[in-house]
mmCIF file of C-alpha atoms in Angstrom:
data_model
loop_
_atom_site.group_PDB
_atom_site.id
_atom_site.type_symbol
_atom_site.label_atom_id
_atom_site.label_comp_id
_atom_site.label_asym_id
_atom_site.label_seq_id
_atom_site.Cartn_x
_atom_site.Cartn_y
_atom_site.Cartn_z
ATOM 1 C CA MET D 224 145.257 107.131 96.768
ATOM 2 C CA SER D 225 148.487 108.007 98.340
ATOM 3 C CA VAL D 226 150.202 105.421 96.029
ATOM 4 C CA LYS D 227 151.789 107.065 93.193
ATOM 5 C CA ILE D 228 150.557 105.733 89.840
ATOM 6 C CA GLY D 229 152.326 106.506 86.572
ATOM 7 C CA ARG D 230 150.140 107.960 83.790
ATOM 8 C CA ASN D 231 150.872 104.856 81.711
ATOM 9 C CA ASP D 232 150.586 102.393 84.441
ATOM 10 C CA PRO D 233 147.380 100.044 84.620
ATOM 11 C CA CYS D 234 144.666 101.894 86.488
ATOM 12 C CA TRP D 235 144.017 101.023 90.064
ATOM 13 C CA CYS D 236 140.490 100.082 89.339
ATOM 14 C CA GLY D 237 141.255 96.869 87.468
ATOM 15 C CA SER D 238 139.782 98.023 84.193
ATOM 16 C CA GLY D 239 143.060 97.104 82.351
ATOM 17 C CA ARG D 240 143.198 100.634 80.853
ATOM 18 C CA LYS D 241 146.133 102.986 81.323
ATOM 19 C CA TYR D 242 145.636 105.274 84.218
ATOM 20 C CA LYS D 243 145.806 108.411 82.218
ATOM 21 C CA ALA D 244 142.758 107.264 80.194
ATOM 22 C CA CYS D 245 140.909 105.896 83.137
ATOM 23 C CA HIS D 246 140.900 107.306 86.596
ATOM 24 C CA GLN D 247 143.586 109.986 86.567
ATOM 25 C CA ASN D 248 141.231 113.000 86.128
ATOM 26 C CA PHE D 249 138.840 111.459 88.563
ATOM 27 C CA ASP D 250 141.649 111.163 91.163
ATOM 28 C CA GLU D 251 142.834 114.673 90.498
ATOM 29 C CA ARG D 252 139.347 116.044 90.984
ATOM 30 C CA ILE D 253 138.911 114.262 94.305
ATOM 31 C CA ALA D 254 142.316 115.509 95.499
ATOM 32 C CA LYS D 255 141.299 119.052 94.671
ATOM 33 C CA ILE D 256 138.070 118.602 96.734
ATOM 34 C CA ALA D 257 140.111 117.179 99.656
ATOM 35 C CA ALA D 258 142.417 120.063 99.595
ATOM 36 C CA GLU D 259 139.373 122.200 100.355
ATOM 37 C CA GLY D 260 138.911 120.416 103.508
ATOM 38 C CA HIS D 261 136.246 117.809 102.525
ATOM 39 C CA LYS D 262 136.115 114.168 103.402
ATOM 40 C CA VAL D 263 136.619 112.152 100.201
ATOM 41 C CA PRO D 264 136.356 108.427 99.566
ATOM 42 C CA THR D 265 139.390 106.105 99.272
ATOM 43 C CA HIS D 266 139.849 103.765 96.372
ATOM 44 C CA ASP D 267 138.952 100.675 98.358
ATOM 45 C CA ILE D 268 135.290 101.778 98.667
ATOM 46 C CA ILE D 269 134.827 102.585 94.944
ATOM 47 C CA LYS D 270 133.517 99.487 93.134
ATOM 48 C CA ASN D 271 134.588 98.541 89.645
ATOM 49 C CA ALA D 272 132.313 97.262 86.980
ATOM 50 C CA ASP D 273 132.852 93.419 87.905
ATOM 51 C CA GLN D 274 132.154 94.121 91.580
ATOM 52 C CA ILE D 275 129.010 96.145 90.728
ATOM 53 C CA ALA D 276 127.778 93.284 88.640
ATOM 54 C CA GLY D 277 128.366 90.833 91.388
ATOM 55 C CA ILE D 278 126.588 93.146 94.041
ATOM 56 C CA LYS D 279 123.682 93.387 91.588
ATOM 57 C CA GLN D 280 123.247 89.705 91.477
ATOM 58 C CA SER D 281 123.130 89.533 95.309
ATOM 59 C CA ALA D 282 120.535 92.306 95.309
ATOM 60 C CA LYS D 283 118.278 90.266 92.969
ATOM 61 C CA ILE D 284 118.034 87.635 95.919
ATOM 62 C CA ASN D 285 117.480 90.391 98.372
ATOM 63 C CA VAL D 286 114.526 92.059 96.587
ATOM 64 C CA ALA D 287 112.947 88.669 95.723
ATOM 65 C CA VAL D 288 112.935 87.701 99.440
ATOM 66 C CA LEU D 289 111.301 90.959 100.496
ATOM 67 C CA ASP D 290 108.833 90.731 97.659
ATOM 68 C CA TYR D 291 107.808 87.366 98.914
ATOM 69 C CA ILE D 292 107.447 88.718 102.469
ATOM 70 C CA GLU D 293 105.449 91.494 101.148
ATOM 71 C CA GLU D 294 102.930 89.144 99.645
ATOM 72 C CA HIS D 295 102.603 86.855 102.635
ATOM 73 C CA ILE D 296 103.090 88.736 105.712
ATOM 74 C CA HIS D 297 99.835 88.852 107.750
ATOM 75 C CA ALA D 298 98.202 89.072 111.194
ATOM 76 C CA GLY D 299 98.727 85.875 113.181
ATOM 77 C CA MET D 300 102.142 85.188 111.619
ATOM 78 C CA SER D 301 105.130 84.954 113.967
ATOM 79 C CA THR D 302 108.290 86.805 113.286
ATOM 80 C CA ALA D 303 110.034 83.530 113.601
ATOM 81 C CA GLU D 304 108.107 82.308 110.420
ATOM 82 C CA ILE D 305 109.646 85.359 108.638
ATOM 83 C CA ASP D 306 113.147 84.351 109.629
ATOM 84 C CA LYS D 307 112.490 80.811 108.335
ATOM 85 C CA ILE D 308 111.230 82.206 104.948
ATOM 86 C CA VAL D 309 114.271 84.515 104.604
ATOM 87 C CA TYR D 310 116.653 81.647 105.383
ATOM 88 C CA ASP D 311 115.018 78.968 103.231
ATOM 89 C CA MET D 312 114.535 81.415 100.126
ATOM 90 C CA THR D 313 118.076 82.892 100.371
ATOM 91 C CA THR D 314 119.796 79.617 100.570
ATOM 92 C CA SER D 315 117.629 78.040 97.806
ATOM 93 C CA MET D 316 118.825 80.728 95.485
ATOM 94 C CA GLY D 317 122.567 80.073 96.441
ATOM 95 C CA GLY D 318 122.863 82.983 98.890
ATOM 96 C CA ILE D 319 123.551 83.312 102.584
ATOM 97 C CA PRO D 320 121.680 85.466 104.963
ATOM 98 C CA ALA D 321 124.246 88.062 105.916
ATOM 99 C CA PRO D 322 122.934 88.796 109.484
ATOM 100 C CA LEU D 323 123.200 85.141 110.459
ATOM 101 C CA ASN D 324 126.051 84.853 113.048
ATOM 102 C CA TYR D 325 127.297 88.352 112.176
ATOM 103 C CA GLU D 326 129.086 89.518 115.287
ATOM 104 C CA GLY D 327 126.969 86.931 117.128
ATOM 105 C CA TYR D 328 123.582 87.916 115.735
ATOM 106 C CA PRO D 329 121.698 84.631 115.871
ATOM 107 C CA TYR D 330 119.004 84.976 113.054
ATOM 108 C CA SER D 331 118.770 85.400 109.320
ATOM 109 C CA VAL D 332 116.721 88.670 109.341
ATOM 110 C CA CYS D 333 115.796 91.567 111.716
ATOM 111 C CA THR D 334 112.103 92.049 112.437
ATOM 112 C CA SER D 335 111.478 95.299 114.302
ATOM 113 C CA VAL D 336 107.898 95.880 115.539
ATOM 114 C CA ASN D 337 106.264 99.080 116.585
ATOM 115 C CA ASP D 338 108.650 100.782 119.200
ATOM 116 C CA GLN D 339 111.560 98.592 118.096
ATOM 117 C CA VAL D 340 113.987 100.848 116.152
ATOM 118 C CA CYS D 341 116.055 98.074 114.702
ATOM 119 C CA HIS D 342 117.779 94.621 115.259
ATOM 120 C CA GLY D 343 114.575 93.059 116.476
ATOM 121 C CA PHE D 344 114.909 89.305 117.154
ATOM 122 C CA PRO D 345 112.515 87.044 115.299
ATOM 123 C CA SER D 346 110.610 84.913 117.867
ATOM 124 C CA GLU D 347 107.732 82.359 118.013
ATOM 125 C CA ASP D 348 106.434 84.519 120.784
ATOM 126 C CA VAL D 349 106.115 87.719 118.757
ATOM 127 C CA ILE D 350 102.850 87.234 116.894
ATOM 128 C CA LEU D 351 101.861 89.979 114.404
ATOM 129 C CA LYS D 352 98.505 91.543 115.240
ATOM 130 C CA ASP D 353 96.220 93.909 113.585
ATOM 131 C CA GLY D 354 97.620 97.468 113.928
ATOM 132 C CA ASP D 355 101.273 96.557 114.149
ATOM 133 C CA ILE D 356 103.905 98.135 111.926
ATOM 134 C CA ILE D 357 106.995 96.042 111.294
ATOM 135 C CA ASN D 358 110.334 96.582 109.691
ATOM 136 C CA VAL D 359 111.807 93.569 107.966
ATOM 137 C CA ASP D 360 115.541 94.068 107.190
ATOM 138 C CA CYS D 361 116.983 91.636 104.734
ATOM 139 C CA SER D 362 120.691 91.238 103.893
ATOM 140 C CA THR D 363 122.175 88.695 101.349
ATOM 141 C CA ILE D 364 125.601 87.371 100.505
ATOM 142 C CA LEU D 365 126.080 85.839 97.115
ATOM 143 C CA ASN D 366 129.542 84.782 95.896
ATOM 144 C CA GLY D 367 131.139 87.060 98.419
ATOM 145 C CA TYR D 368 129.021 90.124 97.466
ATOM 146 C CA PHE D 369 126.742 91.915 99.927
ATOM 147 C CA SER D 370 123.265 93.549 99.461
ATOM 148 C CA ASP D 371 121.057 95.044 102.084
ATOM 149 C CA SER D 372 117.476 96.595 102.158
ATOM 150 C CA SER D 373 114.396 96.773 104.389
ATOM 151 C CA ARG D 374 110.800 97.477 104.097
ATOM 152 C CA MET D 375 107.926 98.519 106.437
ATOM 153 C CA PHE D 376 104.767 96.628 106.453
ATOM 154 C CA CYS D 377 101.437 97.683 108.131
ATOM 155 C CA ILE D 378 99.456 94.804 109.538
ATOM 156 C CA GLY D 379 95.709 94.894 108.926
ATOM 157 C CA GLU D 380 94.044 98.165 110.093
ATOM 158 C CA VAL D 381 96.775 100.558 111.294
ATOM 159 C CA SER D 382 95.978 103.847 113.134
ATOM 160 C CA PRO D 383 96.363 107.010 111.036
ATOM 161 C CA GLU D 384 99.186 108.103 113.089
ATOM 162 C CA LYS D 385 101.261 104.991 112.537
ATOM 163 C CA LYS D 386 100.364 104.893 108.775
ATOM 164 C CA LYS D 387 101.593 108.439 108.364
ATOM 165 C CA LEU D 388 104.833 107.713 110.156
ATOM 166 C CA VAL D 389 105.409 104.793 107.767
ATOM 167 C CA GLU D 390 104.497 106.827 104.752
ATOM 168 C CA VAL D 391 106.635 109.936 105.729
ATOM 169 C CA THR D 392 109.639 107.787 106.377
ATOM 170 C CA LYS D 393 109.383 106.423 102.922
ATOM 171 C CA GLU D 394 109.107 109.879 101.589
ATOM 172 C CA CYS D 395 112.205 110.705 103.492
ATOM 173 C CA VAL D 396 114.166 107.955 101.747
ATOM 174 C CA GLU D 397 112.891 109.078 98.256
ATOM 175 C CA LEU D 398 113.780 112.766 98.946
ATOM 176 C CA GLY D 399 117.133 111.773 100.044
ATOM 177 C CA LEU D 400 117.685 109.650 96.966
ATOM 178 C CA LYS D 401 117.077 112.724 94.787
ATOM 179 C CA GLU D 402 120.055 114.263 96.386
ATOM 180 C CA VAL D 403 122.389 111.333 95.557
ATOM 181 C CA LYS D 404 124.448 112.764 92.593
ATOM 182 C CA PRO D 405 128.149 112.478 91.845
ATOM 183 C CA TRP D 406 130.285 115.305 93.305
ATOM 184 C CA GLY D 407 127.670 116.147 95.803
ATOM 185 C CA PHE D 408 127.980 115.377 99.463
ATOM 186 C CA LEU D 409 126.297 112.796 101.799
ATOM 187 C CA GLY D 410 125.062 115.759 103.859
ATOM 188 C CA ASP D 411 122.983 116.902 100.974
ATOM 189 C CA MET D 412 121.094 113.708 101.251
ATOM 190 C CA GLY D 413 121.034 113.648 104.994
ATOM 191 C CA GLN D 414 119.629 117.306 105.204
ATOM 192 C CA ALA D 415 116.813 116.318 102.838
ATOM 193 C CA VAL D 416 115.945 113.299 105.067
ATOM 194 C CA HIS D 417 116.167 115.291 108.256
ATOM 195 C CA ASP D 418 114.197 118.272 107.123
ATOM 196 C CA HIS D 419 111.230 116.234 105.819
ATOM 197 C CA ALA D 420 110.982 114.175 108.909
ATOM 198 C CA PHE D 421 111.075 117.202 111.188
ATOM 199 C CA ALA D 422 108.713 119.083 108.924
ATOM 200 C CA ASN D 423 106.118 116.361 109.974
ATOM 201 C CA GLY D 424 106.829 116.609 113.665
ATOM 202 C CA TYR D 425 109.238 113.482 113.706
ATOM 203 C CA THR D 426 112.754 112.950 114.837
ATOM 204 C CA VAL D 427 115.539 110.886 113.261
ATOM 205 C CA VAL D 428 117.765 108.576 115.243
ATOM 206 C CA ARG D 429 121.258 109.965 115.568
ATOM 207 C CA GLU D 430 123.463 107.031 116.807
ATOM 208 C CA ILE D 431 122.607 104.604 114.080
ATOM 209 C CA GLY D 432 122.641 105.237 110.301
ATOM 210 C CA GLY D 433 123.517 103.879 106.844
ATOM 211 C CA HIS D 434 126.659 102.494 105.659
ATOM 212 C CA GLY D 435 128.722 101.548 102.662
ATOM 213 C CA VAL D 436 128.111 97.909 101.489
ATOM 214 C CA GLY D 437 128.910 95.570 98.745
ATOM 215 C CA LEU D 438 132.308 93.964 99.515
ATOM 216 C CA GLU D 439 131.662 93.822 103.159
ATOM 217 C CA PHE D 440 128.339 93.998 105.123
ATOM 218 C CA HIS D 441 129.300 97.337 106.679
ATOM 219 C CA GLU D 442 131.960 99.522 104.966
ATOM 220 C CA GLU D 443 132.837 103.220 104.956
ATOM 221 C CA PRO D 444 131.287 105.554 104.868
ATOM 222 C CA TRP D 445 128.992 105.878 107.841
ATOM 223 C CA VAL D 446 125.720 107.603 106.677
ATOM 224 C CA GLY D 447 123.977 109.908 109.018
ATOM 225 C CA TYR D 448 120.643 111.784 108.659
ATOM 226 C CA ASN D 449 121.093 114.753 110.876
ATOM 227 C CA THR D 450 123.583 116.429 108.683
ATOM 228 C CA LYS D 451 123.956 119.590 106.646
ATOM 229 C CA ARG D 452 124.232 120.079 102.954
ATOM 230 C CA GLY D 453 127.870 120.455 101.741
ATOM 231 C CA THR D 454 129.143 118.305 104.633
ATOM 232 C CA ASP D 455 130.087 114.563 105.160
ATOM 233 C CA MET D 456 131.861 112.485 102.371
ATOM 234 C CA LEU D 457 132.050 113.388 98.789
ATOM 235 C CA MET D 458 129.904 111.230 96.724
ATOM 236 C CA VAL D 459 131.626 109.798 93.495
ATOM 237 C CA PRO D 460 130.635 107.223 90.892
ATOM 238 C CA GLY D 461 131.148 103.724 92.008
ATOM 239 C CA MET D 462 130.266 104.272 95.692
ATOM 240 C CA ILE D 463 127.615 102.161 97.120
ATOM 241 C CA PHE D 464 125.830 102.865 100.354
ATOM 242 C CA THR D 465 122.444 102.540 102.132
ATOM 243 C CA ILE D 466 119.846 105.215 102.864
ATOM 244 C CA GLU D 467 118.019 103.940 105.879
ATOM 245 C CA PRO D 468 116.869 106.635 108.268
ATOM 246 C CA MET D 469 115.137 105.450 111.474
ATOM 247 C CA VAL D 470 112.417 107.998 112.049
ATOM 248 C CA ASN D 471 110.658 108.208 115.410
ATOM 249 C CA MET D 472 107.180 109.405 116.136
ATOM 250 C CA GLY D 473 108.362 110.909 119.441
ATOM 251 C CA LYS D 474 111.937 111.817 120.674
ATOM 252 C CA PRO D 475 115.097 110.559 118.958
ATOM 253 C CA ASP D 476 116.386 108.835 122.107
ATOM 254 C CA ILE D 477 116.961 105.023 122.000
ATOM 255 C CA PHE D 478 118.099 102.306 124.347
ATOM 256 C CA VAL D 479 119.562 98.767 123.671
ATOM 257 C CA ASN D 480 118.026 95.644 125.333
ATOM 258 C CA GLU D 481 120.647 94.665 127.955
ATOM 259 C CA GLU D 482 119.652 91.100 127.838
ATOM 260 C CA ASN D 483 120.778 90.518 124.222
ATOM 261 C CA ASP D 484 122.629 93.649 123.508
ATOM 262 C CA TRP D 485 121.100 93.866 120.088
ATOM 263 C CA GLU D 486 117.549 94.987 119.996
ATOM 264 C CA ILE D 487 117.086 98.664 119.969
ATOM 265 C CA TYR D 488 113.853 100.488 121.210
ATOM 266 C CA THR D 489 112.621 104.062 121.363
ATOM 267 C CA GLN D 490 113.227 105.524 124.890
ATOM 268 C CA ASP D 491 109.708 106.965 124.940
ATOM 269 C CA GLY D 492 107.999 103.811 123.791
ATOM 270 C CA LEU D 493 106.520 105.540 120.723
ATOM 271 C CA PRO D 494 106.664 103.940 117.375
ATOM 272 C CA SER D 495 109.617 103.996 114.941
ATOM 273 C CA ALA D 496 109.796 103.337 111.092
ATOM 274 C CA GLN D 497 112.624 102.594 108.819
ATOM 275 C CA TRP D 498 112.857 102.003 105.041
ATOM 276 C CA GLU D 499 116.257 100.967 103.565
ATOM 277 C CA ILE D 500 117.442 101.134 100.071
ATOM 278 C CA MET D 501 120.965 100.364 98.576
ATOM 279 C CA VAL D 502 122.213 102.879 96.202
ATOM 280 C CA LEU D 503 125.064 103.089 93.566
ATOM 281 C CA VAL D 504 126.362 106.563 92.573
ATOM 282 C CA THR D 505 126.584 106.711 88.886
ATOM 283 C CA GLU D 506 128.123 109.096 86.387
ATOM 284 C CA ASP D 507 124.848 111.099 86.179
ATOM 285 C CA GLY D 508 122.914 110.323 89.284
ATOM 286 C CA ALA D 509 122.018 107.222 91.134
ATOM 287 C CA GLU D 510 120.844 103.655 90.691
ATOM 288 C CA VAL D 511 118.785 101.732 93.436
ATOM 289 C CA LEU D 512 120.211 98.265 93.598
ATOM 290 C CA SER D 513 117.956 96.876 96.469
ATOM 291 C CA TRP D 514 114.896 98.084 98.086
#
């Protein structure tokens, strides 16, 4: 936004309209909020109509894959089977699993069971059993556009304590989504997530959060959930990011598996849950693109 654009020049968003009739007032409003000391988005993370359309097509694959997993996941299934389903379905629909070979990650999906917080490796040796909870985190590339979401699944008869954790974590996401409004702040959403988790006796992982997404797998902004209302980045129409709090039954402390430098676990061995949705900020609220 530091590049000076003339009022009659084509708008930076690619709409083909003159700047004065397109994003000039938008930019001036952002500049005023920035002058008040707030963190504001740059043009490169604001998606135009064509980009949003492409991201929505990617999200259709992402949602379809998770829908299929939801219908077929069961006790006795290995997490390697989930990985194969994700790869086969994604590629059959013309997509690419975004995690595969991303910074060396060797699988098409993350499958995080019980005390695994995130980035769990699918394996023939991990067999889902009655009472497990599992997060399946699916991300898709289609024609260069990225989508990302995850769901929790309860396998068979799950303890009331685990079931509540899964349900409350989903409620955290839903309450956070209600706070996604143009010209509000990410901290509005983050505090809603944090407060609901803590009101139920849980904690929220601090080191890992959500992220911008769409043109890359991970973009700005970083999205935290131990934040305060009125802080963090300004939300404006055209921003796309994930809401994906990792809620722990016990303490928020985590550690990384030193053998693979990927899998993350709770330090105290208690369960963790995560739901992830991908959200577009609109002119009057928010639209969930992937869930």
